mmCIF file of C-alpha atoms in Angstrom:
data_model
loop_
_atom_site.group_PDB
_atom_site.id
_atom_site.type_symbol
_atom_site.label_atom_id
_atom_site.label_comp_id
_atom_site.label_asym_id
_atom_site.label_seq_id
_atom_site.Cartn_x
_atom_site.Cartn_y
_atom_site.Cartn_z
ATOM 1 C CA MET Z 211 40.105 24.488 -18.496
ATOM 2 C CA MET Z 212 40.948 23.386 -15.101
ATOM 3 C CA LYS Z 213 42.102 19.809 -14.413
ATOM 4 C CA LYS Z 214 39.400 17.737 -12.759
ATOM 5 C CA GLY Z 215 40.069 15.663 -9.714
ATOM 6 C CA TYR Z 216 38.544 14.041 -6.714
ATOM 7 C CA TYR Z 217 39.357 13.966 -3.001
ATOM 8 C CA ILE Z 218 38.243 10.758 -1.593
ATOM 9 C CA HIS Z 219 38.081 9.871 2.173
ATOM 10 C CA LEU Z 220 36.092 7.707 4.472
ATOM 11 C CA GLU Z 221 32.846 8.610 6.181
ATOM 12 C CA LEU Z 222 34.601 7.404 9.388
ATOM 13 C CA HIS Z 223 36.623 10.726 9.286
ATOM 14 C CA LYS Z 224 33.763 13.142 8.977
ATOM 15 C CA ASN Z 225 33.103 13.659 12.767
ATOM 16 C CA GLN Z 226 36.627 14.032 13.787
ATOM 17 C CA ALA Z 227 37.138 17.827 13.918
ATOM 18 C CA GLY Z 228 40.843 18.023 13.339
ATOM 19 C CA VAL Z 229 40.739 15.656 10.237
ATOM 20 C CA ARG Z 230 37.738 17.437 9.057
ATOM 21 C CA ARG Z 231 39.600 20.823 9.035
ATOM 22 C CA LYS Z 232 42.647 19.287 7.524
ATOM 23 C CA ILE Z 233 40.481 17.918 4.653
ATOM 24 C CA ASP Z 234 38.658 21.110 4.194
ATOM 25 C CA GLY Z 235 42.034 23.075 4.119
ATOM 26 C CA GLN Z 236 43.559 20.649 1.690
ATOM 27 C CA MET Z 237 40.556 20.827 -0.862
ATOM 28 C CA SER Z 238 40.505 24.612 -0.385
ATOM 29 C CA VAL Z 239 44.109 24.805 -1.637
ATOM 30 C CA LEU Z 240 43.595 22.155 -4.319
ATOM 31 C CA ARG Z 241 40.560 24.177 -5.617
ATOM 32 C CA ARG Z 242 42.763 27.167 -6.246
ATOM 33 C CA TYR Z 243 44.298 25.319 -9.127
ATOM 34 C CA PHE Z 244 41.930 22.362 -10.168
ATOM 35 C CA ASP Z 245 38.376 21.329 -10.369
ATOM 36 C CA VAL Z 246 38.071 19.231 -7.195
ATOM 37 C CA SER Z 247 34.900 17.336 -6.002
ATOM 38 C CA GLU Z 248 34.731 15.540 -2.545
ATOM 39 C CA ILE Z 249 33.635 11.821 -2.481
ATOM 40 C CA VAL Z 250 32.870 10.405 0.942
ATOM 41 C CA VAL Z 251 32.966 6.499 1.071
ATOM 42 C CA LYS Z 252 30.111 5.770 3.233
ATOM 43 C CA LYS Z 253 30.005 3.148 5.882
ATOM 44 C CA GLU Z 254 27.548 0.237 5.264
ATOM 45 C CA LYS Z 255 25.066 -1.064 7.820
ATOM 46 C CA ILE Z 256 26.070 -4.694 8.784
ATOM 47 C CA SER Z 257 25.100 -7.248 11.278
ATOM 48 C CA VAL Z 258 27.429 -8.553 14.133
ATOM 49 C CA PHE Z 259 27.986 -11.650 12.048
ATOM 50 C CA GLN Z 260 29.036 -9.614 8.982
ATOM 51 C CA GLY Z 261 31.504 -7.697 11.268
ATOM 52 C CA ILE Z 262 33.018 -10.897 12.204
ATOM 53 C CA LEU Z 263 33.385 -12.047 8.789
ATOM 54 C CA SER Z 264 35.199 -8.737 7.706
ATOM 55 C CA ARG Z 265 38.052 -9.685 9.894
ATOM 56 C CA LEU Z 266 38.663 -12.846 8.087
ATOM 57 C CA PRO Z 267 41.641 -12.868 5.566
ATOM 58 C CA PHE Z 268 39.456 -12.223 2.682
ATOM 59 C CA GLY Z 269 36.823 -10.071 4.471
ATOM 60 C CA SER Z 270 36.703 -6.337 4.198
ATOM 61 C CA TYR Z 271 35.625 -3.338 6.169
ATOM 62 C CA ALA Z 272 32.080 -2.454 5.215
ATOM 63 C CA MET Z 273 32.476 0.601 3.134
ATOM 64 C CA ASP Z 274 30.387 1.362 0.190
ATOM 65 C CA TYR Z 275 32.990 1.670 -2.553
ATOM 66 C CA ASP Z 276 30.551 0.825 -5.449
ATOM 67 C CA ALA Z 277 28.666 4.018 -4.810
ATOM 68 C CA ALA Z 278 31.760 6.024 -4.529
ATOM 69 C CA PHE Z 279 33.163 4.704 -7.710
ATOM 70 C CA THR Z 280 30.063 5.733 -9.712
ATOM 71 C CA GLN Z 281 30.696 9.320 -8.632
ATOM 72 C CA ILE Z 282 34.050 9.302 -10.584
ATOM 73 C CA ASP Z 283 34.007 10.646 -14.076
ATOM 74 C CA ASP Z 284 37.215 10.960 -16.356
ATOM 75 C CA PRO Z 285 39.553 12.478 -13.697
ATOM 76 C CA ALA Z 286 42.963 13.919 -14.222
ATOM 77 C CA PHE Z 287 43.797 12.890 -10.658
ATOM 78 C CA VAL Z 288 42.413 11.320 -7.518
ATOM 79 C CA TYR Z 289 43.829 12.092 -4.022
ATOM 80 C CA ILE Z 290 42.726 9.344 -1.506
ATOM 81 C CA ARG Z 291 43.277 9.684 2.298
ATOM 82 C CA HIS Z 292 44.686 6.204 2.959
ATOM 83 C CA ARG Z 293 43.569 3.510 5.428
ATOM 84 C CA ALA Z 294 44.583 -0.014 6.052
ATOM 85 C CA LEU Z 295 44.333 -1.960 2.736
ATOM 86 C CA ASP Z 296 41.739 -4.696 2.614
ATOM 87 C CA ARG Z 297 40.277 -6.639 -0.490
ATOM 88 C CA ARG Z 298 37.406 -4.190 -1.312
ATOM 89 C CA TYR Z 299 39.621 -0.995 -0.865
ATOM 90 C CA TYR Z 300 42.373 -2.666 -3.135
ATOM 91 C CA TYR Z 301 39.963 -3.466 -5.719
ATOM 92 C CA PHE Z 302 38.446 0.113 -5.644
ATOM 93 C CA ILE Z 303 41.843 1.550 -6.307
ATOM 94 C CA LYS Z 304 42.316 -0.972 -9.079
ATOM 95 C CA ARG Z 305 38.994 -0.169 -10.882
ATOM 96 C CA ILE Z 306 39.926 3.558 -10.895
ATOM 97 C CA ARG Z 307 43.391 2.672 -12.558
ATOM 98 C CA GLU Z 308 41.851 0.172 -15.093
ATOM 99 C CA LYS Z 309 38.930 2.562 -16.135
ATOM 100 C CA TYR Z 310 41.121 5.632 -16.163
ATOM 101 C CA PRO Z 311 44.653 4.432 -17.181
ATOM 102 C CA HIS Z 312 45.885 7.992 -17.374
ATOM 103 C CA VAL Z 313 44.649 9.266 -14.070
ATOM 104 C CA LYS Z 314 47.250 10.338 -11.470
ATOM 105 C CA ILE Z 315 46.463 8.350 -8.339
ATOM 106 C CA ILE Z 316 47.861 9.834 -5.025
ATOM 107 C CA LEU Z 317 47.367 8.207 -1.655
ATOM 108 C CA GLU Z 318 47.989 10.207 1.446
ATOM 109 C CA ILE Z 319 49.296 8.156 4.503
ATOM 110 C CA PRO Z 320 48.371 10.397 7.537
ATOM 111 C CA THR Z 321 50.528 8.469 9.896
ATOM 112 C CA TYR Z 322 53.695 6.372 8.929
ATOM 113 C CA PRO Z 323 54.654 3.854 10.057
ATOM 114 C CA TYR Z 324 51.257 2.940 11.225
ATOM 115 C CA LYS Z 325 51.977 -0.550 12.578
ATOM 116 C CA GLY Z 326 52.040 0.611 16.066
ATOM 117 C CA GLU Z 327 48.628 2.500 15.613
ATOM 118 C CA LEU Z 328 46.699 -0.524 14.218
ATOM 119 C CA LEU Z 329 48.270 -3.031 16.515
ATOM 120 C CA ALA Z 330 47.420 -0.989 19.590
ATOM 121 C CA SER Z 331 43.769 -2.486 19.240
ATOM 122 C CA LYS Z 332 43.390 -6.207 19.069
ATOM 123 C CA THR Z 333 40.154 -5.696 16.914
ATOM 124 C CA MET Z 334 42.275 -4.081 14.285
ATOM 125 C CA TRP Z 335 45.072 -6.759 14.075
ATOM 126 C CA PRO Z 336 43.275 -8.670 11.260
ATOM 127 C CA PHE Z 337 43.192 -5.430 9.192
ATOM 128 C CA TYR Z 338 46.902 -4.783 9.777
ATOM 129 C CA TYR Z 339 47.918 -8.245 8.424
ATOM 130 C CA LYS Z 340 45.610 -7.854 5.406
ATOM 131 C CA ASP Z 341 47.352 -4.565 4.677
ATOM 132 C CA VAL Z 342 50.667 -6.125 4.876
ATOM 133 C CA PHE Z 343 49.618 -8.873 2.372
ATOM 134 C CA ARG Z 344 47.986 -6.302 -0.238
ATOM 135 C CA ARG Z 345 50.123 -3.147 -0.043
ATOM 136 C CA ARG Z 346 53.070 -4.748 -1.952
ATOM 137 C CA HIS Z 347 50.757 -4.712 -5.140
ATOM 138 C CA LEU Z 348 50.080 -1.010 -4.706
ATOM 139 C CA LYS Z 349 53.020 0.048 -6.840
ATOM 140 C CA LYS Z 350 51.044 -1.348 -9.974
ATOM 141 C CA LEU Z 351 48.253 0.997 -9.243
ATOM 142 C CA VAL Z 352 49.510 4.192 -7.424
ATOM 143 C CA ASP Z 353 51.702 6.969 -8.797
ATOM 144 C CA ARG Z 354 52.631 8.727 -5.685
ATOM 145 C CA ILE Z 355 52.293 8.490 -1.812
ATOM 146 C CA ALA Z 356 51.907 11.797 -0.054
ATOM 147 C CA ILE Z 357 53.696 11.173 3.241
ATOM 148 C CA LEU Z 358 54.628 13.248 6.399
ATOM 149 C CA THR Z 359 58.193 11.672 6.676
ATOM 150 C CA ASP Z 360 61.299 12.010 4.821
ATOM 151 C CA ASP Z 361 61.047 8.646 2.962
ATOM 152 C CA ASP Z 362 61.836 8.718 -0.658
ATOM 153 C CA THR Z 363 59.726 5.560 -1.427
ATOM 154 C CA ILE Z 364 57.061 3.717 0.525
ATOM 155 C CA PHE Z 365 55.818 0.330 -0.777
ATOM 156 C CA GLY Z 366 57.979 0.741 -3.819
ATOM 157 C CA ILE Z 367 56.199 3.942 -4.640
ATOM 158 C CA PRO Z 368 57.765 7.438 -4.943
ATOM 159 C CA THR Z 369 56.688 9.781 -2.419
ATOM 160 C CA LEU Z 370 55.555 13.441 -2.113
ATOM 161 C CA LYS Z 371 56.790 14.900 1.081
ATOM 162 C CA ILE Z 372 54.116 17.171 2.566
ATOM 163 C CA HIS Z 373 53.212 18.053 6.138
ATOM 164 C CA ASN Z 374 50.062 18.328 8.048
ATOM 165 C CA GLY Z 375 49.096 22.155 7.368
ATOM 166 C CA ILE Z 376 46.607 24.420 8.495
ATOM 167 C CA MET Z 377 44.798 27.550 7.281
ATOM 168 C CA VAL Z 378 46.784 30.008 9.494
ATOM 169 C CA ASP Z 379 44.604 33.108 8.749
ATOM 170 C CA ALA Z 380 41.337 31.072 9.923
ATOM 171 C CA ILE Z 381 43.087 30.892 13.499
ATOM 172 C CA ALA Z 382 43.022 33.946 15.695
ATOM 173 C CA PRO Z 383 46.323 34.785 17.479
ATOM 174 C CA VAL Z 384 46.228 34.707 21.244
ATOM 175 C CA SER Z 385 45.387 37.876 23.028
ATOM 176 C CA LEU Z 386 48.040 38.760 25.594
ATOM 177 C CA HIS Z 387 47.033 38.315 29.331
ATOM 178 C CA GLU Z 388 48.391 40.686 31.879
ATOM 179 C CA ASP Z 389 49.473 38.188 34.638
ATOM 180 C CA GLU Z 390 53.216 38.299 34.693
ATOM 181 C CA GLU Z 391 53.495 36.325 37.788
ATOM 182 C CA VAL Z 392 52.348 33.054 36.356
ATOM 183 C CA ILE Z 393 53.687 31.013 33.438
ATOM 184 C CA ASN Z 394 50.792 29.069 32.014
ATOM 185 C CA LEU Z 395 51.162 25.914 29.978
ATOM 186 C CA ILE Z 396 48.352 24.647 27.851
ATOM 187 C CA ALA Z 397 47.581 21.161 26.296
ATOM 188 C CA VAL Z 398 44.550 20.764 23.760
ATOM 189 C CA SER Z 399 44.303 17.041 23.161
ATOM 190 C CA ALA Z 400 42.070 13.897 22.876
ATOM 191 C CA CYS Z 401 44.139 12.596 25.874
ATOM 192 C CA LEU Z 402 45.482 9.639 23.993
ATOM 193 C CA PRO Z 403 48.443 7.377 25.197
ATOM 194 C CA VAL Z 404 50.759 9.125 22.664
ATOM 195 C CA HIS Z 405 50.163 12.490 24.364
ATOM 196 C CA GLY Z 406 52.034 11.354 27.433
ATOM 197 C CA TYR Z 407 51.118 14.300 29.723
ATOM 198 C CA GLU Z 408 51.966 12.020 32.653
ATOM 199 C CA ARG Z 409 55.513 13.124 31.915
ATOM 200 C CA CYS Z 410 54.566 16.731 32.380
ATOM 201 C CA ILE Z 411 52.592 16.093 35.513
ATOM 202 C CA ARG Z 412 55.558 14.254 37.142
ATOM 203 C CA GLY Z 413 57.703 17.090 35.911
ATOM 204 C CA LEU Z 414 55.466 19.510 37.960
ATOM 205 C CA ALA Z 415 55.644 17.499 40.989
ATOM 206 C CA ASP Z 416 59.329 17.397 40.838
ATOM 207 C CA TYR Z 417 59.544 21.241 40.191
ATOM 208 C CA TYR Z 418 57.316 22.165 43.207
ATOM 209 C CA ASN Z 419 59.030 19.652 45.465
ATOM 210 C CA GLY Z 420 62.573 20.595 44.399
ATOM 211 C CA ALA Z 421 65.077 22.728 46.319
ATOM 212 C CA ASP Z 422 63.765 25.952 44.859
ATOM 213 C CA SER Z 423 60.126 24.797 45.494
ATOM 214 C CA GLY Z 424 59.223 26.416 42.181
ATOM 215 C CA ARG Z 425 60.874 29.745 41.789
ATOM 216 C CA ARG Z 426 58.029 30.718 39.305
ATOM 217 C CA ILE Z 427 54.301 29.786 39.570
ATOM 218 C CA VAL Z 428 53.772 27.432 36.735
ATOM 219 C CA LYS Z 429 50.140 26.268 35.921
ATOM 220 C CA PHE Z 430 49.115 23.566 33.466
ATOM 221 C CA HIS Z 431 45.698 24.027 31.710
ATOM 222 C CA MET Z 432 44.444 20.854 30.259
ATOM 223 C CA VAL Z 433 41.705 20.822 27.635
ATOM 224 C CA GLY Z 434 40.076 17.849 26.223
ATOM 225 C CA GLU Z 435 38.629 14.437 27.183
ATOM 226 C CA GLY Z 436 39.814 10.858 26.451
ATOM 227 C CA GLY Z 437 41.090 7.461 27.743
ATOM 228 C CA GLU Z 438 44.156 9.013 29.518
ATOM 229 C CA LEU Z 439 42.209 11.666 31.427
ATOM 230 C CA ASP Z 440 41.552 9.519 34.490
ATOM 231 C CA LEU Z 441 45.294 8.783 34.716
ATOM 232 C CA TYR Z 442 46.123 12.500 34.736
ATOM 233 C CA LYS Z 443 43.582 13.209 37.299
ATOM 234 C CA SER Z 444 44.792 10.505 39.411
ATOM 235 C CA LEU Z 445 48.513 11.780 39.138
ATOM 236 C CA VAL Z 446 47.490 15.370 39.957
ATOM 237 C CA LYS Z 447 45.685 13.919 43.081
ATOM 238 C CA LYS Z 448 48.585 11.774 44.070
ATOM 239 C CA TYR Z 449 51.172 14.660 43.778
ATOM 240 C CA HIS Z 450 48.725 17.305 45.441
ATOM 241 C CA LEU Z 451 48.835 19.515 42.271
ATOM 242 C CA GLU Z 452 45.271 20.525 42.200
ATOM 243 C CA LYS Z 453 46.305 24.171 42.694
ATOM 244 C CA TYR Z 454 48.547 23.900 39.540
ATOM 245 C CA VAL Z 455 46.752 21.688 37.096
ATOM 246 C CA ILE Z 456 43.266 22.814 35.751
ATOM 247 C CA PHE Z 457 41.123 20.366 33.783
ATOM 248 C CA TYR Z 458 38.565 21.822 31.590
ATOM 249 C CA GLY Z 459 37.062 19.186 29.600
ATOM 250 C CA LYS Z 460 36.153 19.324 25.975
ATOM 251 C CA LYS Z 461 36.123 23.107 24.783
ATOM 252 C CA THR Z 462 35.511 24.661 21.457
ATOM 253 C CA GLY Z 463 35.061 27.993 19.982
ATOM 254 C CA LYS Z 464 35.100 31.159 22.068
ATOM 255 C CA GLU Z 465 35.519 29.078 25.219
ATOM 256 C CA LEU Z 466 38.645 27.440 23.845
ATOM 257 C CA ASP Z 467 39.921 30.603 22.433
ATOM 258 C CA ALA Z 468 39.498 32.270 26.097
ATOM 259 C CA ILE Z 469 41.644 29.480 27.486
ATOM 260 C CA TYR Z 470 44.247 29.951 24.949
ATOM 261 C CA ASP Z 471 44.452 33.582 25.798
ATOM 262 C CA ARG Z 472 45.691 32.744 29.200
ATOM 263 C CA ALA Z 473 48.473 30.640 27.794
ATOM 264 C CA ASP Z 474 52.203 31.312 27.454
ATOM 265 C CA ILE Z 475 53.720 27.859 26.306
ATOM 266 C CA ALA Z 476 51.856 25.163 24.389
ATOM 267 C CA MET Z 477 52.342 21.497 25.017
ATOM 268 C CA GLY Z 478 52.552 19.074 22.225
ATOM 269 C CA ALA Z 479 52.717 15.236 22.268
ATOM 270 C CA PHE Z 480 55.200 13.536 24.651
ATOM 271 C CA ALA Z 481 54.845 9.867 24.081
ATOM 272 C CA PHE Z 482 54.953 8.900 20.494
ATOM 273 C CA TYR Z 483 57.470 6.335 21.506
ATOM 274 C CA LYS Z 484 54.589 4.224 22.799
ATOM 275 C CA ALA Z 485 53.484 3.971 19.108
ATOM 276 C CA GLY Z 486 56.865 3.594 17.503
ATOM 277 C CA ILE Z 487 56.689 6.960 15.851
ATOM 278 C CA THR Z 488 59.893 9.151 15.633
ATOM 279 C CA ILE Z 489 58.525 12.190 13.767
ATOM 280 C CA SER Z 490 55.490 14.084 14.789
ATOM 281 C CA SER Z 491 53.207 15.893 12.193
ATOM 282 C CA THR Z 492 50.327 16.661 14.537
ATOM 283 C CA LEU Z 493 47.861 19.331 13.454
ATOM 284 C CA LYS Z 494 47.803 20.584 17.105
ATOM 285 C CA MET Z 495 51.383 21.747 17.019
ATOM 286 C CA LYS Z 496 50.558 23.809 13.689
ATOM 287 C CA GLU Z 497 47.523 25.319 15.746
ATOM 288 C CA TYR Z 498 49.791 26.281 18.417
ATOM 289 C CA LEU Z 499 52.150 27.991 16.206
ATOM 290 C CA ALA Z 500 49.397 29.872 14.270
ATOM 291 C CA LYS Z 501 48.131 30.966 17.682
ATOM 292 C CA GLY Z 502 51.443 32.395 18.340
ATOM 293 C CA LEU Z 503 52.646 30.249 21.112
ATOM 294 C CA PRO Z 504 56.031 29.003 21.825
ATOM 295 C CA ALA Z 505 55.875 25.173 22.257
ATOM 296 C CA ALA Z 506 57.617 22.188 23.863
ATOM 297 C CA SER Z 507 57.049 18.545 22.905
ATOM 298 C CA GLY Z 508 58.871 15.104 23.285
ATOM 299 C CA CYS Z 509 59.479 14.262 19.663
ATOM 300 C CA TYR Z 510 60.944 15.481 16.478
ATOM 301 C CA GLU Z 511 58.527 18.055 14.855
ATOM 302 C CA ASP Z 512 58.134 18.263 11.204
ATOM 303 C CA SER Z 513 56.686 21.741 11.594
ATOM 304 C CA PHE Z 514 60.191 22.968 12.044
ATOM 305 C CA GLY Z 515 62.163 20.582 9.623
ATOM 306 C CA LYS Z 516 65.902 21.475 10.004
ATOM 307 C CA ASP Z 517 65.311 24.920 11.248
ATOM 308 C CA ASP Z 518 66.845 25.558 14.644
ATOM 309 C CA VAL Z 519 64.244 27.959 16.172
ATOM 310 C CA ASP Z 520 64.447 29.270 19.572
ATOM 311 C CA PHE Z 521 60.632 29.326 20.371
ATOM 312 C CA TYR Z 522 60.596 25.301 20.277
ATOM 313 C CA LEU Z 523 61.851 23.172 23.081
ATOM 314 C CA ARG Z 524 62.317 19.311 22.355
ATOM 315 C CA PHE Z 525 62.591 16.702 25.014
ATOM 316 C CA ALA Z 526 63.517 13.229 24.591
ATOM 317 C CA ASN Z 527 61.045 10.592 22.871
ATOM 318 C CA ASP Z 528 60.811 8.427 25.919
ATOM 319 C CA ASP Z 529 59.228 8.172 29.344
ATOM 320 C CA SER Z 530 61.597 10.351 31.364
ATOM 321 C CA THR Z 531 60.167 13.125 33.348
ATOM 322 C CA VAL Z 532 59.840 16.792 31.677
ATOM 323 C CA ASP Z 533 62.079 19.171 33.458
ATOM 324 C CA ILE Z 534 59.795 22.113 34.121
ATOM 325 C CA GLU Z 535 62.600 24.417 35.304
ATOM 326 C CA LYS Z 536 63.856 23.938 31.735
ATOM 327 C CA VAL Z 537 60.674 25.052 30.390
ATOM 328 C CA VAL Z 538 60.658 27.985 32.616
ATOM 329 C CA ARG Z 539 64.180 29.063 31.448
ATOM 330 C CA PHE Z 540 63.125 28.452 27.898
ATOM 331 C CA TYR Z 541 60.224 30.866 28.126
ATOM 332 C CA GLU Z 542 62.227 33.594 29.931
ATOM 333 C CA ASP Z 543 65.000 33.315 27.430
ATOM 334 C CA ASN Z 544 62.480 33.909 24.588
ATOM 335 C CA LEU Z 545 61.106 36.994 26.224
ATOM 336 C CA LYS Z 546 64.507 38.390 26.702
ATOM 337 C CA LYS Z 547 65.430 37.832 23.208
ATOM 338 C CA TYR Z 548 62.270 39.225 21.656
ATOM 339 C CA GLY Z 549 61.655 41.898 24.228
ATOM 340 C CA SER Z 550 57.886 41.441 24.679
ATOM 341 C CA ARG Z 551 55.276 38.855 24.597
ATOM 342 C CA GLU Z 552 53.605 40.550 21.647
ATOM 343 C CA ALA Z 553 56.902 40.484 19.490
ATOM 344 C CA LEU Z 554 57.416 36.683 20.498
ATOM 345 C CA ARG Z 555 53.654 36.023 19.458
ATOM 346 C CA ASP Z 556 54.163 37.720 16.063
ATOM 347 C CA LYS Z 557 57.364 36.110 15.309
ATOM 348 C CA ILE Z 558 55.943 32.587 15.803
ATOM 349 C CA ARG Z 559 52.794 33.451 13.811
ATOM 350 C CA THR Z 560 54.702 34.746 10.909
ATOM 351 C CA TYR Z 561 56.858 31.581 11.018
ATOM 352 C CA ALA Z 562 53.618 29.625 10.929
ATOM 353 C CA LYS Z 563 52.411 31.303 7.624
ATOM 354 C CA GLU Z 564 55.815 30.649 5.907
ATOM 355 C CA LYS Z 565 56.212 26.931 7.014
ATOM 356 C CA VAL Z 566 52.966 25.196 8.026
ATOM 357 C CA ASP Z 567 50.284 27.136 6.122
ATOM 358 C CA MET Z 568 48.211 24.522 3.822
ATOM 359 C CA SER Z 569 49.161 26.489 0.884
ATOM 360 C CA VAL Z 570 52.904 25.653 1.544
ATOM 361 C CA VAL Z 571 52.593 22.107 2.636
ATOM 362 C CA MET Z 572 50.435 21.032 -0.290
ATOM 363 C CA LYS Z 573 52.670 22.691 -2.988
ATOM 364 C CA PRO Z 574 54.430 19.192 -3.772
ATOM 365 C CA VAL Z 575 51.068 17.762 -4.610
ATOM 366 C CA VAL Z 576 49.951 20.733 -6.703
ATOM 367 C CA ASP Z 577 53.318 20.607 -8.569
ATOM 368 C CA PHE Z 578 52.934 16.823 -9.226
ATOM 369 C CA ILE Z 579 49.310 17.130 -10.614
ATOM 370 C CA THR Z 580 50.255 20.057 -12.774
ATOM 371 C CA GLU Z 581 53.275 18.288 -14.288
ATOM 372 C CA GLY Z 582 52.534 17.899 -18.045
ATOM 373 C CA ASN Z 583 49.563 20.355 -17.824
ATOM 374 C CA THR Z 584 49.148 22.224 -21.289
ATOM 375 C CA ASP Z 585 45.714 23.593 -20.429
#
């Protein structure tokens, strides 16, 4: 008989496409080994006054933990996608531990440290400080923390070192375009401050205004919408780069695939320094690799671990301008080494299957749940 478990996450995540894909992928892998049910903790409807009360020291975010708890029945494990710890959330975990003392409780922290992420919004400050107050007690309740960093313990709790993973076979590799004159960069993002594409746009301005005036044509295809989009557009206008930077807005499905098919290099995040993050574990970098695209970013990428791969170019995690000439040489060196764009694409996609496929990155979780299994 397969061990029974529950994957628990907040309703707040269900409309975030990238997070939804990750949750589905993780459950798909876990269901290969265990009987896993999904529990969505739903948001409660509250008044403005109740919203204010939730931010007081002993207030809590309005989530229906009672309804979620009633769905749990004699589990071998629960896997919880973690959020800032307030009173009701803490007691939800405590109720699980008290009713099912032998259950293995695993919390996944999607971003760590998350101080900068929470304090970036003043409305979240109360929840950060409530989290700091309560998380010291988690070691009495939680068996393991699934983490995307190299920390051996978090809050005094042993970790399971995982990475953000994807279902590589569900992502189509790029088709190869025939335009050899242009090097096409692509960024698919929600245009958040941590994406830092102002560094790339300034780099393009320097590249085209330099002594060589851009020896190769480089275009930057920017897909997505978000708070930084106006900044990016204003910089493009300021530097007269309208010919070289193309904004598409939000695209999905076949429309997005068509833009990917024009791309030669994928651009990851370039400003995690703004959030105090030193290790990037973005799903987007994994998707870029599954597409078969060489990539550049401005942060250490857990996708590569300690591997010294030639199809990834890393810039400093600061506000310095991205050297586009360096990006051009990086691409040319890869083509020279692998002989063709097709060979380069296939090499990268094979690497993605071996390193960032969900079945690979979730293995520490599967192994921990299986420990002691006599079924």
